[in-house]
CSV table of C-alpha atoms in Angstrom, one decimal:
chain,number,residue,atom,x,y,z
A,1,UNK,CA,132.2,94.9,120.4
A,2,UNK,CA,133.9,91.2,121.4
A,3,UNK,CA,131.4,89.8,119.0
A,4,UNK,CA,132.6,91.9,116.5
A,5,UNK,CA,135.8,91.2,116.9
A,6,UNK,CA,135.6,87.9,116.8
A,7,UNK,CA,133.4,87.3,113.9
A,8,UNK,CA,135.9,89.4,112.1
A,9,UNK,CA,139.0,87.0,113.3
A,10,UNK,CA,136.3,83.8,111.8
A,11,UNK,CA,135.9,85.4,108.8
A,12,UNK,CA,139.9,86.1,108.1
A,13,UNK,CA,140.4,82.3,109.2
A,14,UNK,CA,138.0,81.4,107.0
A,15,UNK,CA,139.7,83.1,104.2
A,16,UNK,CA,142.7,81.6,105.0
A,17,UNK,CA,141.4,77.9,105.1
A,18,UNK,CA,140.0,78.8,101.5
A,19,UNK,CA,143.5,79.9,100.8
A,20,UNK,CA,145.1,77.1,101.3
A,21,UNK,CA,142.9,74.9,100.0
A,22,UNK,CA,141.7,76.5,96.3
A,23,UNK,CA,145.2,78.3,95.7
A,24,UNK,CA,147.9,75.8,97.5
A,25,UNK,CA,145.9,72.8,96.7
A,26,UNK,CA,146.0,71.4,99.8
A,27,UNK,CA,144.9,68.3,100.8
A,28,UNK,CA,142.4,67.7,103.2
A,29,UNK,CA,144.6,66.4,105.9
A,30,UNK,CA,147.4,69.2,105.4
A,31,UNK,CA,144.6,71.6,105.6
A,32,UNK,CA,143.9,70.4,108.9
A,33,UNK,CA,147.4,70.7,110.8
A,34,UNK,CA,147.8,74.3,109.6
A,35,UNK,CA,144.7,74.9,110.9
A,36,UNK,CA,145.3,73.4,114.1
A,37,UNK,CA,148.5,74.9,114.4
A,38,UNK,CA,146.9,78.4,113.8
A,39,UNK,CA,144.8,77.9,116.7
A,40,UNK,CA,147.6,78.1,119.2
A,41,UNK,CA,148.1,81.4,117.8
A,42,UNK,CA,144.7,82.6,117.9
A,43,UNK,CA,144.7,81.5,121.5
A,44,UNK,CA,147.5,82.8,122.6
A,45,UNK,CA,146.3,86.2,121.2
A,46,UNK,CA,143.1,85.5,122.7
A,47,UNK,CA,144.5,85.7,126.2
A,48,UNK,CA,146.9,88.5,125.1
A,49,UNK,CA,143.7,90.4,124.2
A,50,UNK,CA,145.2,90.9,120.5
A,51,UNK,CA,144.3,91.5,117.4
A,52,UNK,CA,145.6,89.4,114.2
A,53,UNK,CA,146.3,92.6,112.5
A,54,UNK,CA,148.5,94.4,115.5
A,55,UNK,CA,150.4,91.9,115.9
A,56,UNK,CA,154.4,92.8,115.8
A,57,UNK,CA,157.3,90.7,115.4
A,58,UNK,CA,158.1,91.1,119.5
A,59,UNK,CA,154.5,89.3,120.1
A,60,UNK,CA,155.2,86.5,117.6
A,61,UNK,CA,158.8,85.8,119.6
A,62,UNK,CA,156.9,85.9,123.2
A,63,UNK,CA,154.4,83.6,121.4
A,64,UNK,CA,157.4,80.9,120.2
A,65,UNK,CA,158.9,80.9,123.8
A,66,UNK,CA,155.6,79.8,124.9
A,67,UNK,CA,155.4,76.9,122.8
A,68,UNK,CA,159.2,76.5,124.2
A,69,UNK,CA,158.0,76.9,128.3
A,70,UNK,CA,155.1,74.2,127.8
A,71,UNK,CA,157.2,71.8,126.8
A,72,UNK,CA,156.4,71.6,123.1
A,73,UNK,CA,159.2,69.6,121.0
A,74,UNK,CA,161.6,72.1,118.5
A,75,UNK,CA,160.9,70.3,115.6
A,76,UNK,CA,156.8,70.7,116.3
A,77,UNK,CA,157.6,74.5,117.2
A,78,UNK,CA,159.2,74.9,114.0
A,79,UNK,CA,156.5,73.3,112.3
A,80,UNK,CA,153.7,75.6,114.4
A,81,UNK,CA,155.8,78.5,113.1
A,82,UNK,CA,156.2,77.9,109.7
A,83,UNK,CA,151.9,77.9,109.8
A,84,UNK,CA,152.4,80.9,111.3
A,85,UNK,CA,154.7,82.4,108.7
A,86,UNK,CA,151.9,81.0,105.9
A,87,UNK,CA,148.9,82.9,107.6
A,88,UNK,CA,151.0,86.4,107.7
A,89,UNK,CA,152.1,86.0,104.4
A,90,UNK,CA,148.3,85.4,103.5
A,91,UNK,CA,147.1,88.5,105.7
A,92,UNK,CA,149.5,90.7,103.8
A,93,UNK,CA,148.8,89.4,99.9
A,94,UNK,CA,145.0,89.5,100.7
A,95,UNK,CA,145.5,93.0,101.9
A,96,UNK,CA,144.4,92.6,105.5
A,97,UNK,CA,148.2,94.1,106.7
A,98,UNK,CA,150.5,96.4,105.3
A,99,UNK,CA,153.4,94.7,106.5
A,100,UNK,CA,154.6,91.0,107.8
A,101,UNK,CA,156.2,90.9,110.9
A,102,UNK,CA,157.1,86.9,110.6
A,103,UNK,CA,160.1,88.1,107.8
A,104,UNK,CA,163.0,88.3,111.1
A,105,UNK,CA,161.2,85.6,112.9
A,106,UNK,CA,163.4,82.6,113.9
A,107,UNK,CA,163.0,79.1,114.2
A,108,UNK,CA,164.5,76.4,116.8
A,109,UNK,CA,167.9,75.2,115.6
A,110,UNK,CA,167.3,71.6,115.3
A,111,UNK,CA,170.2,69.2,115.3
A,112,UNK,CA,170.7,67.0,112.5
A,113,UNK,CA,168.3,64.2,112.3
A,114,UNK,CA,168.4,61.1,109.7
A,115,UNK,CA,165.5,58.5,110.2
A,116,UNK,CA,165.6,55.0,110.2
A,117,UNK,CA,166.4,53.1,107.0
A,118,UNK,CA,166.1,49.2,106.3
A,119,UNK,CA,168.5,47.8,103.9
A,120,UNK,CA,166.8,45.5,100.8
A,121,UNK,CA,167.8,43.1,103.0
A,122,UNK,CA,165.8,44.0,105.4
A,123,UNK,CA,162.7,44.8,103.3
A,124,UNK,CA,163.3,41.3,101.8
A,125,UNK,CA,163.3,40.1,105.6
A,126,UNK,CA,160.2,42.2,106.0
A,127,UNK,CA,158.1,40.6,102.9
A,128,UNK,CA,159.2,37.1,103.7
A,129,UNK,CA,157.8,37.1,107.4
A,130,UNK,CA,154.3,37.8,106.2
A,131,UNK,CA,151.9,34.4,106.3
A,132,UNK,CA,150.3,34.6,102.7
A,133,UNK,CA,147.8,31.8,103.5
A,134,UNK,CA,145.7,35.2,105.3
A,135,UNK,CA,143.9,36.9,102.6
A,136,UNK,CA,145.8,40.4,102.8
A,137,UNK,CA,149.1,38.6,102.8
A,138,UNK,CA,149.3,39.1,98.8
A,139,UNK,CA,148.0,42.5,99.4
A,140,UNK,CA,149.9,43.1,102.5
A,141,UNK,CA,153.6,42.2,100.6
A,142,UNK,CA,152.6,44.1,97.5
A,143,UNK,CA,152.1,47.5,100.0
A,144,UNK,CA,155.5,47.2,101.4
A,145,UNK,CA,157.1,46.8,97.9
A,146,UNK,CA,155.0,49.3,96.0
A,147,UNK,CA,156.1,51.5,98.8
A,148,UNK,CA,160.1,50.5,98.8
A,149,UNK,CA,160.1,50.5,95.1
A,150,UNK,CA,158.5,53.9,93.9
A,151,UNK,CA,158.8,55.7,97.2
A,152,UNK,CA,155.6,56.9,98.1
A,153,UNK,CA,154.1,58.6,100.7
A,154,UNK,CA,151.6,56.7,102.7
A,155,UNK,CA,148.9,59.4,101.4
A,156,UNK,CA,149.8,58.6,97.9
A,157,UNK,CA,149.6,54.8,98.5
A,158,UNK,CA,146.1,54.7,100.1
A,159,UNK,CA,144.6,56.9,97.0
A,160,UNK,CA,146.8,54.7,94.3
A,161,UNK,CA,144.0,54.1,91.4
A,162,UNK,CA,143.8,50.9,89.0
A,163,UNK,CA,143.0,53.6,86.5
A,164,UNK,CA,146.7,55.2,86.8
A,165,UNK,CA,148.6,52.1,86.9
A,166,UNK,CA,150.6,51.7,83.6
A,167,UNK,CA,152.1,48.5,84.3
A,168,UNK,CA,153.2,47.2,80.6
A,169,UNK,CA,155.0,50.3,80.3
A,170,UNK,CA,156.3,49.8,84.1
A,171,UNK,CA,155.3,53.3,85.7
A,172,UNK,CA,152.3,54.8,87.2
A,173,UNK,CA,150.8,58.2,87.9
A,174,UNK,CA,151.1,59.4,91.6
A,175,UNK,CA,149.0,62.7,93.2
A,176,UNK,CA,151.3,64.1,96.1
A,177,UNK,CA,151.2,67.1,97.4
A,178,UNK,CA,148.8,69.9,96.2
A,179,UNK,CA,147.5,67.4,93.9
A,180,UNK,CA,150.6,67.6,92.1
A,181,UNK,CA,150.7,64.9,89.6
A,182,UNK,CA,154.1,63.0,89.0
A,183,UNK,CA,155.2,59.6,86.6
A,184,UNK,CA,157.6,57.5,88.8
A,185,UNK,CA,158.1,54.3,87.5
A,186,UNK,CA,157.6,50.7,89.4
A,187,UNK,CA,160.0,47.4,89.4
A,188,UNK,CA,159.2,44.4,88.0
A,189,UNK,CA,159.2,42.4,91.4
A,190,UNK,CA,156.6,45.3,92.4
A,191,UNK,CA,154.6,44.8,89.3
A,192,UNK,CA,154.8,40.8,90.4
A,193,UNK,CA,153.4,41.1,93.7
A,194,UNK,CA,150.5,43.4,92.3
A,195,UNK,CA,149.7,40.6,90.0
A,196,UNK,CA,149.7,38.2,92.6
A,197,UNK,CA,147.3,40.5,94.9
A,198,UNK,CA,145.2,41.7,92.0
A,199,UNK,CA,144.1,37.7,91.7
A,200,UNK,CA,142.8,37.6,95.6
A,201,UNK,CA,141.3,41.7,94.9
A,202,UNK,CA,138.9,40.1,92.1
A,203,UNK,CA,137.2,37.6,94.2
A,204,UNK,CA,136.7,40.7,96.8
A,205,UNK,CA,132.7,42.0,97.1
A,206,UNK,CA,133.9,45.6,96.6
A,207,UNK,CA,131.8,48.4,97.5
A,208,UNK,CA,130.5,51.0,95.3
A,209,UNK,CA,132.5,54.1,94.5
A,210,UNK,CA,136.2,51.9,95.7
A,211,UNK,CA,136.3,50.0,92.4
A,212,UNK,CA,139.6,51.8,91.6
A,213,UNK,CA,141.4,51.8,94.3
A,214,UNK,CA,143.8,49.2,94.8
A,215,UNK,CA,144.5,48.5,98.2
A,216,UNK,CA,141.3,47.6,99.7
A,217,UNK,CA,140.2,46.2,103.3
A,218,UNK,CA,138.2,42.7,103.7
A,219,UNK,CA,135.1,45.6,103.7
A,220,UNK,CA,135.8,46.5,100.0
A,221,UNK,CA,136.9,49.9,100.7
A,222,UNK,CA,140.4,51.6,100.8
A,223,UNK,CA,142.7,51.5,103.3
A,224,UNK,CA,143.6,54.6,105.4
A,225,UNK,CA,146.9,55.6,106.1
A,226,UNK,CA,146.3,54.4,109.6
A,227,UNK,CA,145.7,50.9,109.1
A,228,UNK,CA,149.5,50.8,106.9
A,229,UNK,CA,151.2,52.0,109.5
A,230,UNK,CA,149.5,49.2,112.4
A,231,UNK,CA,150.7,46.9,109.2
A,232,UNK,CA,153.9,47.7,108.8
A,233,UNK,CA,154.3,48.0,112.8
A,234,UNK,CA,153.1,44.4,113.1
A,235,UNK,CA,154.9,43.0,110.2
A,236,UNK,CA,158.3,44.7,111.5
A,237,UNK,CA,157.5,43.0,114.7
A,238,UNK,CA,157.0,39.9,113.1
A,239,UNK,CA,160.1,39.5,111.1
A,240,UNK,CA,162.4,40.6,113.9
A,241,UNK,CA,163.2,43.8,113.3
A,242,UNK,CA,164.0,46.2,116.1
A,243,UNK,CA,164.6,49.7,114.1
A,244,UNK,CA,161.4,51.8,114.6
A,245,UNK,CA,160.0,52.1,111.6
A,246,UNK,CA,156.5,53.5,109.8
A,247,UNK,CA,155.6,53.5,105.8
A,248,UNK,CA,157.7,56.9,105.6
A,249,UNK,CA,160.7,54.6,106.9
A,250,UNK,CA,160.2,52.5,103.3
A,251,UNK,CA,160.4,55.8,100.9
A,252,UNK,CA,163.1,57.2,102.7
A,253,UNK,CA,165.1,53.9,102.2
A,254,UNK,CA,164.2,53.9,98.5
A,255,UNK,CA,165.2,57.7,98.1
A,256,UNK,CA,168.8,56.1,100.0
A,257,UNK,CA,168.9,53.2,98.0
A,258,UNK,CA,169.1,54.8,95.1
A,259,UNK,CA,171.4,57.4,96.3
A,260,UNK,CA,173.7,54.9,97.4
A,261,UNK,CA,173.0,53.3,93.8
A,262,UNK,CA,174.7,56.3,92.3
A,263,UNK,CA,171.0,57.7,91.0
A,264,UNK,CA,171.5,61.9,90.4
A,265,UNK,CA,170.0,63.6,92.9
A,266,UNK,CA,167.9,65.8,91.1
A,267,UNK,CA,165.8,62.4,89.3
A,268,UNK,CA,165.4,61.3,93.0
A,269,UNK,CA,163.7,64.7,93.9
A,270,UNK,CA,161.7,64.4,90.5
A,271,UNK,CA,160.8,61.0,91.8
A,272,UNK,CA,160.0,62.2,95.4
A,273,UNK,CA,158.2,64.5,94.3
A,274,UNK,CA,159.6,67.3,96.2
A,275,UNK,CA,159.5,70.8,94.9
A,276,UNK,CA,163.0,72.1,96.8
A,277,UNK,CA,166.1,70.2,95.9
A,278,UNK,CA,167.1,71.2,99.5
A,279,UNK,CA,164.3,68.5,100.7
A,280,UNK,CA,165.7,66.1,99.0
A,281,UNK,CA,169.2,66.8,100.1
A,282,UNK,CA,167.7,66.5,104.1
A,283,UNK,CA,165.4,63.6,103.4
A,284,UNK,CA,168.2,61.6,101.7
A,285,UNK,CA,171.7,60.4,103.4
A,286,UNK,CA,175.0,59.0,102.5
A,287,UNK,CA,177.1,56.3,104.4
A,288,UNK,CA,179.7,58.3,105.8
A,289,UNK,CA,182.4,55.3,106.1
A,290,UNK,CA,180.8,54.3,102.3
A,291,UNK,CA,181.6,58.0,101.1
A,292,UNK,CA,184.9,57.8,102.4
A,293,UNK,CA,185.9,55.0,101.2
A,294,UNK,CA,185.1,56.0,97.6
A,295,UNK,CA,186.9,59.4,98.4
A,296,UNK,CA,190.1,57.2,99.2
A,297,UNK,CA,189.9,54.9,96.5
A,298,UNK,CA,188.9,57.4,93.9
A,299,UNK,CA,190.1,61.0,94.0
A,300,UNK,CA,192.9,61.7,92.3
A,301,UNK,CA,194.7,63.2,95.8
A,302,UNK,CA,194.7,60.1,97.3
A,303,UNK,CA,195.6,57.7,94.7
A,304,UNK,CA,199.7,56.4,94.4
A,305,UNK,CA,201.8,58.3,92.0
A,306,UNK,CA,204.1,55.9,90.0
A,307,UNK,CA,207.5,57.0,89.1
């Protein structure tokens, strides 16, 4: 009877994972952290001798102050339950429960966060330190601007394809999220410093099946997101700068950037690629003493009346 059971629990997981991957469009490495995050769940009802399909609202909330009492951060319990709110959703559009007891389930209140951005400045700092006598240090520069100047995520960078670069016509053609495709379009000092790495990528021995991508290791093959991050890392090190920072700090600063550029905020979504303007309006920040400033200087309240 515990066989049955939990053969029956593989199979609905497995109907999940194919879920998520065929209908949300997934991407392997999104796949993955769902996944993992729905096996806290499964164990936890594993050990509370549960059943996917009895669970009640009251079982989900004892199984969120759990991931509170060992210590778990808010912002990865909120995470672990919004997994948890996809996988009911699924059990109750695939008919496996009537009902879906996540619908009154609450998250962690998390406190405002806003992560780290580098001025151009900065990422002019952080292009300049690199040594381009080492044979990534075209390659190397051309990452960090591509990255600054069309704000991509790391994922999108890594699988960046000759074959959707449009660079006389200055844009190219990114995959983000659920494969979703997007045209964003790329400066002329990025389109430069492609240029100068494409000349060191054709004297490469590339391996077969990487032709197109075009960010490659001294192996021939693409980069993973990985070994951008240990890049960026070093190169920050390098050049003196003390903010923590990852390849997600460079789109964030171009999303800011152009905020603080006076860019609409619904073209920086579109160029973000996000799906929820309310993403856009978390991921992106203003200057508060900027913002003021223009409030004194420009609203009609504030300015002298002449009589």
């Amino acid at each position: 009877m515990e066989t049955d059971k939990k053969t029956e629990a593989n199979h609905v997981v497995k109907a999940y994972q194919r879920y998520l991957k065929l209908q949300r469009g997934y991407s392997a490495n999104t796949l993955d952290a769902y996944l993992r995050d729905l096996e806290k769940l499964l164990h936890y009802l594993e050990q509370e001798g549960m059943q996917v399909q009895d669970v009640q609202l009251s079982d989900l909330q004892h199984f969120a102050a759990s991931l509170h009492d060992i210590g778990i951060h808010p912002r990865s319990q909120c995470r672990i339950l919004s997994g948890v709110r996809s996988f009911f959703r699924f059990l109750q559009l695939d008919g496996y429960r009537d009902d879906d007891p996540t619908e009154l389930l609450e998250s962690p209140v998390l406190g405002e966060h806003l992560p780290e951005v580098l001025s151009p400045g900065e990422i002019d700092q952080l292009e300049h330190s690199i040594d381009l006598s080492k044979w990534e240090g075209h390659r190397n520069r051309a990452i960090i601007e591509v990255l600054f100047s069309c704000g991509l995520r790391v994922s999108e960078l890594v699988n960046l394809k000759l074959s959707n670069l449009y660079l006389d016509e200055q844009y190219i053609r990114v995959f983000g999220k659920g494969s979703k495709e997007r045209l964003v379009p790329i400066s002329p000092k990025a389109i430069r410093e492609l240029h100068l790495w494409f000349m060191d990528r054709n004297l490469m021995n590339i391996k077969a099946g990487e032709e197109d991508y075009v960010f490659l290791n001294r192996r021939g093959a693409h980069l993973t997101r990985t070994m951008i991050l240990i890049m960026i890392k070093q190169q920050a090190n390098e050049a003196g700068i003390t903010k923590t920072i990852s390849p997600h700090t460079l789109r964030h600063s171009f999303a800011t950037a152009l905020l603080e550029g006076g860019a609409d905020l619904r073209a920086i979504q579109a160029m973000l690629g996000h799906e929820s303007i309310g993403t856009t309006e978390i991921y992106t920040h203003i200057d508060m003493s900027t913002l003021r400033q223009e409030i004194l200087e420009h609203h009609p309240r504030n300015m002298k009346t002449k009589y």
